[in-house]
PDB file of N, CA and C in Angstrom:
ATOM      1  N   UNK A   1     -52.010 -28.668  44.950  1.00  0.00           N
ATOM      2  CA  UNK A   1     -50.990 -27.682  44.204  1.00  0.00           C
ATOM      3  C   UNK A   1     -52.194 -27.102  43.307  1.00  0.00           C
ATOM      4  N   UNK A   2     -52.240 -25.575  43.426  1.00  0.00           N
ATOM      5  CA  UNK A   2     -52.940 -25.332  42.553  1.00  0.00           C
ATOM      6  C   UNK A   2     -52.201 -24.885  41.265  1.00  0.00           C
ATOM      7  N   UNK A   3     -52.942 -25.477  40.163  1.00  0.00           N
ATOM      8  CA  UNK A   3     -52.140 -24.881  38.545  1.00  0.00           C
ATOM      9  C   UNK A   3     -52.641 -23.751  38.205  1.00  0.00           C
ATOM     10  N   UNK A   4     -51.419 -22.552  37.857  1.00  0.00           N
ATOM     11  CA  UNK A   4     -52.578 -22.106  37.095  1.00  0.00           C
ATOM     12  C   UNK A   4     -50.885 -21.663  35.476  1.00  0.00           C
ATOM     13  N   UNK A   5     -52.143 -21.122  35.223  1.00  0.00           N
ATOM     14  CA  UNK A   5     -52.315 -21.678  33.481  1.00  0.00           C
ATOM     15  C   UNK A   5     -52.339 -20.331  32.927  1.00  0.00           C
ATOM     16  N   UNK A   6     -51.505 -19.663  31.600  1.00  0.00           N
ATOM     17  CA  UNK A   6     -52.161 -18.679  30.894  1.00  0.00           C
ATOM     18  C   UNK A   6     -51.476 -19.073  29.363  1.00  0.00           C
ATOM     19  N   UNK A   7     -51.706 -17.779  29.115  1.00  0.00           N
ATOM     20  CA  UNK A   7     -51.511 -18.080  27.701  1.00  0.00           C
ATOM     21  C   UNK A   7     -51.759 -16.825  26.702  1.00  0.00           C
ATOM     22  N   UNK A   8     -50.475 -16.107  25.526  1.00  0.00           N
ATOM     23  CA  UNK A   8     -50.508 -15.032  25.293  1.00  0.00           C
ATOM     24  C   UNK A   8     -50.160 -15.415  23.417  1.00  0.00           C
ATOM     25  N   UNK A   9     -50.869 -14.672  22.314  1.00  0.00           N
ATOM     26  CA  UNK A   9     -50.840 -15.008  21.563  1.00  0.00           C
ATOM     27  C   UNK A   9     -49.189 -13.069  21.479  1.00  0.00           C
ATOM     28  N   UNK A  10     -48.393 -13.531  20.805  1.00  0.00           N
ATOM     29  CA  UNK A  10     -46.922 -12.338  20.449  1.00  0.00           C
ATOM     30  C   UNK A  10     -46.646 -12.802  18.903  1.00  0.00           C
ATOM     31  N   UNK A  11     -46.684 -11.590  18.464  1.00  0.00           N
ATOM     32  CA  UNK A  11     -46.538 -10.847  17.176  1.00  0.00           C
ATOM     33  C   UNK A  11     -44.891 -11.307  16.528  1.00  0.00           C
ATOM     34  N   UNK A  12     -44.487 -12.616  17.387  1.00  0.00           N
ATOM     35  CA  UNK A  12     -42.821 -12.349  16.730  1.00  0.00           C
ATOM     36  C   UNK A  12     -42.779 -14.213  16.920  1.00  0.00           C
ATOM     37  N   UNK A  13     -41.687 -13.707  15.615  1.00  0.00           N
ATOM     38  CA  UNK A  13     -41.380 -15.102  16.068  1.00  0.00           C
ATOM     39  C   UNK A  13     -41.077 -16.281  17.357  1.00  0.00           C
ATOM     40  N   UNK A  14     -41.098 -17.524  16.976  1.00  0.00           N
ATOM     41  CA  UNK A  14     -41.116 -18.345  18.741  1.00  0.00           C
ATOM     42  C   UNK A  14     -40.305 -18.094  19.235  1.00  0.00           C
ATOM     43  N   UNK A  15     -38.450 -18.159  18.193  1.00  0.00           N
ATOM     44  CA  UNK A  15     -37.043 -17.695  18.719  1.00  0.00           C
ATOM     45  C   UNK A  15     -36.639 -16.494  19.523  1.00  0.00           C
ATOM     46  N   UNK A  16     -37.439 -15.504  18.901  1.00  0.00           N
ATOM     47  CA  UNK A  16     -37.469 -13.984  19.836  1.00  0.00           C
ATOM     48  C   UNK A  16     -38.557 -14.595  21.002  1.00  0.00           C
ATOM     49  N   UNK A  17     -38.980 -14.755  21.171  1.00  0.00           N
ATOM     50  CA  UNK A  17     -40.012 -14.710  22.147  1.00  0.00           C
ATOM     51  C   UNK A  17     -39.255 -15.608  23.447  1.00  0.00           C
ATOM     52  N   UNK A  18     -39.036 -16.965  23.089  1.00  0.00           N
ATOM     53  CA  UNK A  18     -38.418 -17.854  23.884  1.00  0.00           C
ATOM     54  C   UNK A  18     -36.763 -17.366  24.299  1.00  0.00           C
ATOM     55  N   UNK A  19     -36.065 -16.488  23.436  1.00  0.00           N
ATOM     56  CA  UNK A  19     -35.456 -15.645  24.216  1.00  0.00           C
ATOM     57  C   UNK A  19     -35.551 -14.971  25.112  1.00  0.00           C
ATOM     58  N   UNK A  20     -36.975 -14.124  24.929  1.00  0.00           N
ATOM     59  CA  UNK A  20     -36.673 -12.243  25.761  1.00  0.00           C
ATOM     60  C   UNK A  20     -37.571 -13.137  27.138  1.00  0.00           C
ATOM     61  N   UNK A  21     -38.453 -14.314  26.603  1.00  0.00           N
ATOM     62  CA  UNK A  21     -38.588 -15.085  28.032  1.00  0.00           C
ATOM     63  C   UNK A  21     -38.232 -16.138  28.903  1.00  0.00           C
ATOM     64  N   UNK A  22     -36.717 -16.306  28.718  1.00  0.00           N
ATOM     65  CA  UNK A  22     -35.389 -16.844  29.062  1.00  0.00           C
ATOM     66  C   UNK A  22     -34.515 -15.898  30.016  1.00  0.00           C
ATOM     67  N   UNK A  23     -34.566 -14.980  29.257  1.00  0.00           N
ATOM     68  CA  UNK A  23     -33.553 -13.945  29.813  1.00  0.00           C
ATOM     69  C   UNK A  23     -33.912 -13.825  30.870  1.00  0.00           C
ATOM     70  N   UNK A  24     -33.678 -14.038  31.668  1.00  0.00           N
ATOM     71  CA  UNK A  24     -34.155 -13.650  33.296  1.00  0.00           C
ATOM     72  C   UNK A  24     -34.057 -11.878  34.575  1.00  0.00           C
ATOM     73  N   UNK A  25     -33.131 -11.688  33.662  1.00  0.00           N
ATOM     74  CA  UNK A  25     -33.090 -10.351  34.183  1.00  0.00           C
ATOM     75  C   UNK A  25     -34.214  -9.795  33.814  1.00  0.00           C
ATOM     76  N   UNK A  26     -34.867  -9.367  32.470  1.00  0.00           N
ATOM     77  CA  UNK A  26     -35.196  -8.902  32.344  1.00  0.00           C
ATOM     78  C   UNK A  26     -37.431  -9.709  32.828  1.00  0.00           C
ATOM     79  N   UNK A  27     -37.014 -10.700  33.687  1.00  0.00           N
ATOM     80  CA  UNK A  27     -38.777 -10.882  34.057  1.00  0.00           C
ATOM     81  C   UNK A  27     -39.320  -9.908  35.051  1.00  0.00           C
ATOM     82  N   UNK A  28     -38.539  -8.698  35.554  1.00  0.00           N
ATOM     83  CA  UNK A  28     -39.375  -8.076  36.326  1.00  0.00           C
ATOM     84  C   UNK A  28     -40.404  -7.565  35.519  1.00  0.00           C
ATOM     85  N   UNK A  29     -40.234  -6.917  33.785  1.00  0.00           N
ATOM     86  CA  UNK A  29     -40.836  -6.170  33.100  1.00  0.00           C
ATOM     87  C   UNK A  29     -42.359  -6.450  32.691  1.00  0.00           C
ATOM     88  N   UNK A  30     -42.037  -8.101  32.441  1.00  0.00           N
ATOM     89  CA  UNK A  30     -42.995  -9.269  31.991  1.00  0.00           C
ATOM     90  C   UNK A  30     -43.604  -9.627  33.868  1.00  0.00           C
ATOM     91  N   UNK A  31     -42.830  -9.659  34.569  1.00  0.00           N
ATOM     92  CA  UNK A  31     -44.179 -10.479  35.882  1.00  0.00           C
ATOM     93  C   UNK A  31     -43.839  -9.567  37.039  1.00  0.00           C
ATOM     94  N   UNK A  32     -45.005  -8.998  37.349  1.00  0.00           N
ATOM     95  CA  UNK A  32     -45.597  -7.681  38.119  1.00  0.00           C
ATOM     96  C   UNK A  32     -44.844  -7.597  39.897  1.00  0.00           C
ATOM     97  N   UNK A  33     -45.146  -8.913  40.024  1.00  0.00           N
ATOM     98  CA  UNK A  33     -43.913  -9.215  41.385  1.00  0.00           C
ATOM     99  C   UNK A  33     -42.940  -9.555  41.347  1.00  0.00           C
ATOM    100  N   UNK A  34     -42.422  -9.913  40.744  1.00  0.00           N
ATOM    101  CA  UNK A  34     -41.073  -9.788  40.180  1.00  0.00           C
ATOM    102  C   UNK A  34     -40.041  -8.771  40.425  1.00  0.00           C
ATOM    103  N   UNK A  35     -38.919  -8.394  41.747  1.00  0.00           N
ATOM    104  CA  UNK A  35     -38.480  -7.225  41.228  1.00  0.00           C
ATOM    105  C   UNK A  35     -36.959  -7.296  40.977  1.00  0.00           C
ATOM    106  N   UNK A  36     -36.481  -8.362  41.235  1.00  0.00           N
ATOM    107  CA  UNK A  36     -34.624  -8.555  40.756  1.00  0.00           C
ATOM    108  C   UNK A  36     -35.518 -10.233  40.136  1.00  0.00           C
ATOM    109  N   UNK A  37     -34.241 -10.881  39.371  1.00  0.00           N
ATOM    110  CA  UNK A  37     -33.907 -12.418  38.759  1.00  0.00           C
ATOM    111  C   UNK A  37     -32.298 -12.062  37.989  1.00  0.00           C
ATOM    112  N   UNK A  38     -32.230 -13.280  38.403  1.00  0.00           N
ATOM    113  CA  UNK A  38     -30.772 -13.293  37.616  1.00  0.00           C
ATOM    114  C   UNK A  38     -30.533 -14.949  38.515  1.00  0.00           C
ATOM    115  N   UNK A  39     -29.612 -15.520  37.038  1.00  0.00           N
ATOM    116  CA  UNK A  39     -28.137 -16.775  37.076  1.00  0.00           C
ATOM    117  C   UNK A  39     -27.781 -16.667  37.733  1.00  0.00           C
ATOM    118  N   UNK A  40     -27.500 -18.041  38.674  1.00  0.00           N
ATOM    119  CA  UNK A  40     -26.290 -17.464  40.262  1.00  0.00           C
ATOM    120  C   UNK A  40     -25.570 -18.088  38.195  1.00  0.00           C
ATOM    121  N   UNK A  41     -24.101 -16.758  38.372  1.00  0.00           N
ATOM    122  CA  UNK A  41     -23.325 -16.772  38.343  1.00  0.00           C
ATOM    123  C   UNK A  41     -22.751 -15.771  36.947  1.00  0.00           C
ATOM    124  N   UNK A  42     -24.177 -15.297  37.216  1.00  0.00           N
ATOM    125  CA  UNK A  42     -24.576 -14.995  35.674  1.00  0.00           C
ATOM    126  C   UNK A  42     -23.697 -14.932  34.441  1.00  0.00           C
ATOM    127  N   UNK A  43     -24.212 -16.786  34.560  1.00  0.00           N
ATOM    128  CA  UNK A  43     -24.140 -16.678  32.682  1.00  0.00           C
ATOM    129  C   UNK A  43     -25.871 -17.281  32.623  1.00  0.00           C
ATOM    130  N   UNK A  44     -25.943 -17.461  30.815  1.00  0.00           N
ATOM    131  CA  UNK A  44     -26.959 -17.431  30.717  1.00  0.00           C
ATOM    132  C   UNK A  44     -27.374 -18.496  31.414  1.00  0.00           C
ATOM    133  N   UNK A  45     -28.976 -18.950  31.268  1.00  0.00           N
ATOM    134  CA  UNK A  45     -29.052 -20.436  31.720  1.00  0.00           C
ATOM    135  C   UNK A  45     -28.738 -22.044  30.834  1.00  0.00           C
ATOM    136  N   UNK A  46     -29.275 -22.964  31.923  1.00  0.00           N
ATOM    137  CA  UNK A  46     -29.194 -24.094  31.708  1.00  0.00           C
ATOM    138  C   UNK A  46     -29.534 -25.164  32.394  1.00  0.00           C
ATOM    139  N   UNK A  47     -29.558 -26.539  31.999  1.00  0.00           N
ATOM    140  CA  UNK A  47     -30.173 -27.051  32.738  1.00  0.00           C
ATOM    141  C   UNK A  47     -28.908 -27.187  34.151  1.00  0.00           C
ATOM    142  N   UNK A  48     -29.723 -27.437  35.254  1.00  0.00           N
ATOM    143  CA  UNK A  48     -28.599 -28.140  36.175  1.00  0.00           C
ATOM    144  C   UNK A  48     -28.236 -26.365  36.357  1.00  0.00           C
ATOM    145  N   UNK A  49     -28.836 -25.374  36.099  1.00  0.00           N
ATOM    146  CA  UNK A  49     -28.330 -23.617  36.335  1.00  0.00           C
ATOM    147  C   UNK A  49     -29.204 -23.230  38.027  1.00  0.00           C
ATOM    148  N   UNK A  50     -29.022 -22.915  39.313  1.00  0.00           N
ATOM    149  CA  UNK A  50     -29.571 -22.404  40.079  1.00  0.00           C
ATOM    150  C   UNK A  50     -30.050 -20.930  39.205  1.00  0.00           C
ATOM    151  N   UNK A  51     -30.478 -20.110  39.682  1.00  0.00           N
ATOM    152  CA  UNK A  51     -31.483 -18.663  39.880  1.00  0.00           C
ATOM    153  C   UNK A  51     -32.195 -18.501  41.029  1.00  0.00           C
ATOM    154  N   UNK A  52     -31.348 -16.782  41.486  1.00  0.00           N
ATOM    155  CA  UNK A  52     -32.503 -16.852  42.127  1.00  0.00           C
ATOM    156  C   UNK A  52     -33.113 -14.897  41.744  1.00  0.00           C
ATOM    157  N   UNK A  53     -34.732 -15.516  42.766  1.00  0.00           N
ATOM    158  CA  UNK A  53     -35.159 -13.924  42.680  1.00  0.00           C
ATOM    159  C   UNK A  53     -35.790 -13.333  43.682  1.00  0.00           C
ATOM    160  N   UNK A  54     -36.063 -12.499  43.415  1.00  0.00           N
ATOM    161  CA  UNK A  54     -36.735 -11.985  44.750  1.00  0.00           C
ATOM    162  C   UNK A  54     -37.741 -11.792  43.866  1.00  0.00           C
ATOM    163  N   UNK A  55     -38.961 -11.343  44.738  1.00  0.00           N
ATOM    164  CA  UNK A  55     -40.549 -11.313  44.451  1.00  0.00           C
ATOM    165  C   UNK A  55     -40.961 -10.312  45.559  1.00  0.00           C
ATOM    166  N   UNK A  56     -42.427  -9.600  45.320  1.00  0.00           N
ATOM    167  CA  UNK A  56     -42.781  -9.136  46.467  1.00  0.00           C
ATOM    168  C   UNK A  56     -44.351  -9.484  46.879  1.00  0.00           C
ATOM    169  N   UNK A  57     -43.702 -10.757  48.148  1.00  0.00           N
ATOM    170  CA  UNK A  57     -44.978 -11.645  48.708  1.00  0.00           C
ATOM    171  C   UNK A  57     -45.583 -11.064  49.950  1.00  0.00           C
ATOM    172  N   UNK A  58     -46.848 -10.462  49.809  1.00  0.00           N
ATOM    173  CA  UNK A  58     -47.307 -10.208  51.133  1.00  0.00           C
ATOM    174  C   UNK A  58     -46.811  -8.655  51.697  1.00  0.00           C
ATOM    175  N   UNK A  59     -46.183  -7.631  50.142  1.00  0.00           N
ATOM    176  CA  UNK A  59     -45.777  -6.422  50.585  1.00  0.00           C
ATOM    177  C   UNK A  59     -44.221  -7.048  51.005  1.00  0.00           C
ATOM    178  N   UNK A  60     -43.613  -8.073  51.295  1.00  0.00           N
ATOM    179  CA  UNK A  60     -42.170  -7.558  51.534  1.00  0.00           C
ATOM    180  C   UNK A  60     -41.235  -7.994  50.318  1.00  0.00           C
ATOM    181  N   UNK A  61     -40.298  -7.870  49.871  1.00  0.00           N
ATOM    182  CA  UNK A  61     -39.714  -8.886  49.736  1.00  0.00           C
ATOM    183  C   UNK A  61     -38.750 -10.105  49.683  1.00  0.00           C
ATOM    184  N   UNK A  62     -39.004 -10.971  49.700  1.00  0.00           N
ATOM    185  CA  UNK A  62     -38.478 -12.756  49.726  1.00  0.00           C
ATOM    186  C   UNK A  62     -37.441 -13.027  48.031  1.00  0.00           C
ATOM    187  N   UNK A  63     -36.568 -13.495  48.739  1.00  0.00           N
ATOM    188  CA  UNK A  63     -35.847 -14.643  47.848  1.00  0.00           C
ATOM    189  C   UNK A  63     -36.617 -16.013  47.746  1.00  0.00           C
ATOM    190  N   UNK A  64     -36.051 -15.999  45.971  1.00  0.00           N
ATOM    191  CA  UNK A  64     -36.518 -17.644  45.825  1.00  0.00           C
ATOM    192  C   UNK A  64     -34.711 -18.347  45.466  1.00  0.00           C
ATOM    193  N   UNK A  65     -35.055 -18.940  45.124  1.00  0.00           N
ATOM    194  CA  UNK A  65     -34.178 -20.107  44.620  1.00  0.00           C
ATOM    195  C   UNK A  65     -34.999 -21.606  43.838  1.00  0.00           C
ATOM    196  N   UNK A  66     -34.943 -21.203  42.459  1.00  0.00           N
ATOM    197  CA  UNK A  66     -35.019 -22.042  41.213  1.00  0.00           C
ATOM    198  C   UNK A  66     -34.192 -23.415  40.801  1.00  0.00           C
ATOM    199  N   UNK A  67     -34.362 -24.193  40.527  1.00  0.00           N
ATOM    200  CA  UNK A  67     -33.345 -24.773  39.371  1.00  0.00           C
ATOM    201  C   UNK A  67     -33.882 -24.536  37.774  1.00  0.00           C
ATOM    202  N   UNK A  68     -33.072 -25.072  37.160  1.00  0.00           N
ATOM    203  CA  UNK A  68     -33.333 -25.421  35.481  1.00  0.00           C
ATOM    204  C   UNK A  68     -33.420 -26.197  35.809  1.00  0.00           C
ATOM    205  N   UNK A  69     -34.901 -27.326  35.155  1.00  0.00           N
ATOM    206  CA  UNK A  69     -34.590 -28.262  34.596  1.00  0.00           C
ATOM    207  C   UNK A  69     -34.710 -28.461  33.581  1.00  0.00           C
ATOM    208  N   UNK A  70     -35.191 -27.710  32.854  1.00  0.00           N
ATOM    209  CA  UNK A  70     -35.232 -28.470  30.993  1.00  0.00           C
ATOM    210  C   UNK A  70     -34.716 -26.814  30.213  1.00  0.00           C
ATOM    211  N   UNK A  71     -34.579 -27.036  29.115  1.00  0.00           N
ATOM    212  CA  UNK A  71     -34.301 -25.473  28.652  1.00  0.00           C
ATOM    213  C   UNK A  71     -34.201 -26.757  27.477  1.00  0.00           C
ATOM    214  N   UNK A  72     -35.289 -25.937  25.762  1.00  0.00           N
ATOM    215  CA  UNK A  72     -34.610 -26.863  25.343  1.00  0.00           C
ATOM    216  C   UNK A  72     -35.495 -25.658  23.718  1.00  0.00           C
ATOM    217  N   UNK A  73     -35.116 -24.893  23.576  1.00  0.00           N
ATOM    218  CA  UNK A  73     -34.652 -23.776  22.671  1.00  0.00           C
ATOM    219  C   UNK A  73     -35.381 -24.387  21.181  1.00  0.00           C
ATOM    220  N   UNK A  74     -36.261 -23.270  20.577  1.00  0.00           N
ATOM    221  CA  UNK A  74     -37.196 -22.302  20.901  1.00  0.00           C
ATOM    222  C   UNK A  74     -38.193 -22.437  21.512  1.00  0.00           C
ATOM    223  N   UNK A  75     -38.966 -24.071  22.120  1.00  0.00           N
ATOM    224  CA  UNK A  75     -39.786 -25.020  22.365  1.00  0.00           C
ATOM    225  C   UNK A  75     -40.824 -24.846  24.029  1.00  0.00           C
ATOM    226  N   UNK A  76     -39.602 -24.893  24.657  1.00  0.00           N
ATOM    227  CA  UNK A  76     -39.644 -25.602  25.866  1.00  0.00           C
ATOM    228  C   UNK A  76     -38.873 -25.236  27.564  1.00  0.00           C
ATOM    229  N   UNK A  77     -39.013 -24.521  28.131  1.00  0.00           N
ATOM    230  CA  UNK A  77     -38.340 -24.450  30.230  1.00  0.00           C
ATOM    231  C   UNK A  77     -38.296 -24.610  31.115  1.00  0.00           C
ATOM    232  N   UNK A  78     -38.144 -25.208  31.707  1.00  0.00           N
ATOM    233  CA  UNK A  78     -38.954 -25.150  32.655  1.00  0.00           C
ATOM    234  C   UNK A  78     -38.072 -25.474  34.421  1.00  0.00           C
ATOM    235  N   UNK A  79     -38.374 -24.805  35.267  1.00  0.00           N
ATOM    236  CA  UNK A  79     -37.992 -24.561  36.562  1.00  0.00           C
ATOM    237  C   UNK A  79     -38.574 -25.419  37.977  1.00  0.00           C
ATOM    238  N   UNK A  80     -38.076 -25.726  38.892  1.00  0.00           N
ATOM    239  CA  UNK A  80     -38.929 -25.767  39.839  1.00  0.00           C
ATOM    240  C   UNK A  80     -37.446 -25.543  41.312  1.00  0.00           C
ATOM    241  N   UNK A  81     -39.026 -24.190  42.336  1.00  0.00           N
ATOM    242  CA  UNK A  81     -38.426 -24.035  43.431  1.00  0.00           C
ATOM    243  C   UNK A  81     -37.531 -25.229  44.309  1.00  0.00           C
ATOM    244  N   UNK A  82     -36.441 -24.387  44.779  1.00  0.00           N
ATOM    245  CA  UNK A  82     -35.633 -25.396  45.249  1.00  0.00           C
ATOM    246  C   UNK A  82     -34.975 -25.144  47.385  1.00  0.00           C
ATOM    247  N   UNK A  83     -35.421 -23.295  47.279  1.00  0.00           N
ATOM    248  CA  UNK A  83     -35.643 -22.869  48.413  1.00  0.00           C
ATOM    249  C   UNK A  83     -35.396 -21.849  48.423  1.00  0.00           C
ATOM    250  N   UNK A  84     -36.661 -21.275  49.890  1.00  0.00           N
ATOM    251  CA  UNK A  84     -37.655 -19.986  49.496  1.00  0.00           C
ATOM    252  C   UNK A  84     -39.275 -20.047  50.049  1.00  0.00           C
ATOM    253  N   UNK A  85     -39.177 -19.459  50.436  1.00  0.00           N
ATOM    254  CA  UNK A  85     -41.137 -19.235  50.799  1.00  0.00           C
ATOM    255  C   UNK A  85     -42.279 -20.223  49.549  1.00  0.00           C
ATOM    256  N   UNK A  86     -41.586 -19.501  48.768  1.00  0.00           N
ATOM    257  CA  UNK A  86     -42.439 -19.859  47.189  1.00  0.00           C
ATOM    258  C   UNK A  86     -41.541 -21.281  46.390  1.00  0.00           C
ATOM    259  N   UNK A  87     -41.789 -22.229  46.047  1.00  0.00           N
ATOM    260  CA  UNK A  87     -41.287 -23.368  45.748  1.00  0.00           C
ATOM    261  C   UNK A  87     -42.498 -24.111  44.257  1.00  0.00           C
ATOM    262  N   UNK A  88     -43.090 -23.597  42.999  1.00  0.00           N
ATOM    263  CA  UNK A  88     -43.079 -23.233  42.400  1.00  0.00           C
ATOM    264  C   UNK A  88     -42.367 -24.466  41.200  1.00  0.00           C
ATOM    265  N   UNK A  89     -43.030 -25.111  40.103  1.00  0.00           N
ATOM    266  CA  UNK A  89     -42.589 -26.201  39.481  1.00  0.00           C
ATOM    267  C   UNK A  89     -43.380 -25.024  38.067  1.00  0.00           C
ATOM    268  N   UNK A  90     -42.465 -25.067  37.352  1.00  0.00           N
ATOM    269  CA  UNK A  90     -42.450 -23.946  36.358  1.00  0.00           C
ATOM    270  C   UNK A  90     -42.688 -24.833  35.096  1.00  0.00           C
ATOM    271  N   UNK A  91     -43.161 -24.610  33.732  1.00  0.00           N
ATOM    272  CA  UNK A  91     -42.979 -25.224  32.589  1.00  0.00           C
ATOM    273  C   UNK A  91     -43.693 -24.609  31.201  1.00  0.00           C
ATOM    274  N   UNK A  92     -43.193 -23.983  31.002  1.00  0.00           N
ATOM    275  CA  UNK A  92     -43.560 -22.809  29.434  1.00  0.00           C
ATOM    276  C   UNK A  92     -42.552 -23.804  28.063  1.00  0.00           C
ATOM    277  N   UNK A  93     -43.812 -23.168  27.784  1.00  0.00           N
ATOM    278  CA  UNK A  93     -44.166 -23.598  25.972  1.00  0.00           C
ATOM    279  C   UNK A  93     -44.469 -22.360  25.453  1.00  0.00           C
ATOM    280  N   UNK A  94     -43.569 -22.556  24.437  1.00  0.00           N
ATOM    281  CA  UNK A  94     -44.019 -21.333  23.282  1.00  0.00           C
ATOM    282  C   UNK A  94     -44.185 -21.727  21.640  1.00  0.00           C
ATOM    283  N   UNK A  95     -45.406 -22.198  21.720  1.00  0.00           N
ATOM    284  CA  UNK A  95     -45.646 -22.543  19.828  1.00  0.00           C
ATOM    285  C   UNK A  95     -45.698 -21.655  19.128  1.00  0.00           C
ATOM    286  N   UNK A  96     -45.235 -22.320  17.631  1.00  0.00           N
ATOM    287  CA  UNK A  96     -45.289 -20.885  16.973  1.00  0.00           C
ATOM    288  C   UNK A  96     -46.858 -20.962  16.171  1.00  0.00           C
ATOM    289  N   UNK A  97     -47.380 -20.184  15.542  1.00  0.00           N
ATOM    290  CA  UNK A  97     -48.671 -20.327  15.230  1.00  0.00           C
ATOM    291  C   UNK A  97     -49.035 -20.404  12.927  1.00  0.00           C
TER     292      UNK A  97
END
């Protein structure tokens, strides 16, 4: 499996950045291939919650279901794919500079 590592500096407090990147309906604002994203049940994410993402893959829209495996505000979150054509393992981290 190939790891993808991204890093960016944002001139905002860690709490604001964490709240933004873990607000799933906002995911299409910063991930180009995401069409829609939501937490199943409409609630904010918590460990064990399932989320559904619709991504544009090879010109077609595909649904992917993931499960939140870690949520430690304001520094860390993680999800793992459980259904769909892509089953990514995502580990996100916000570090204050």
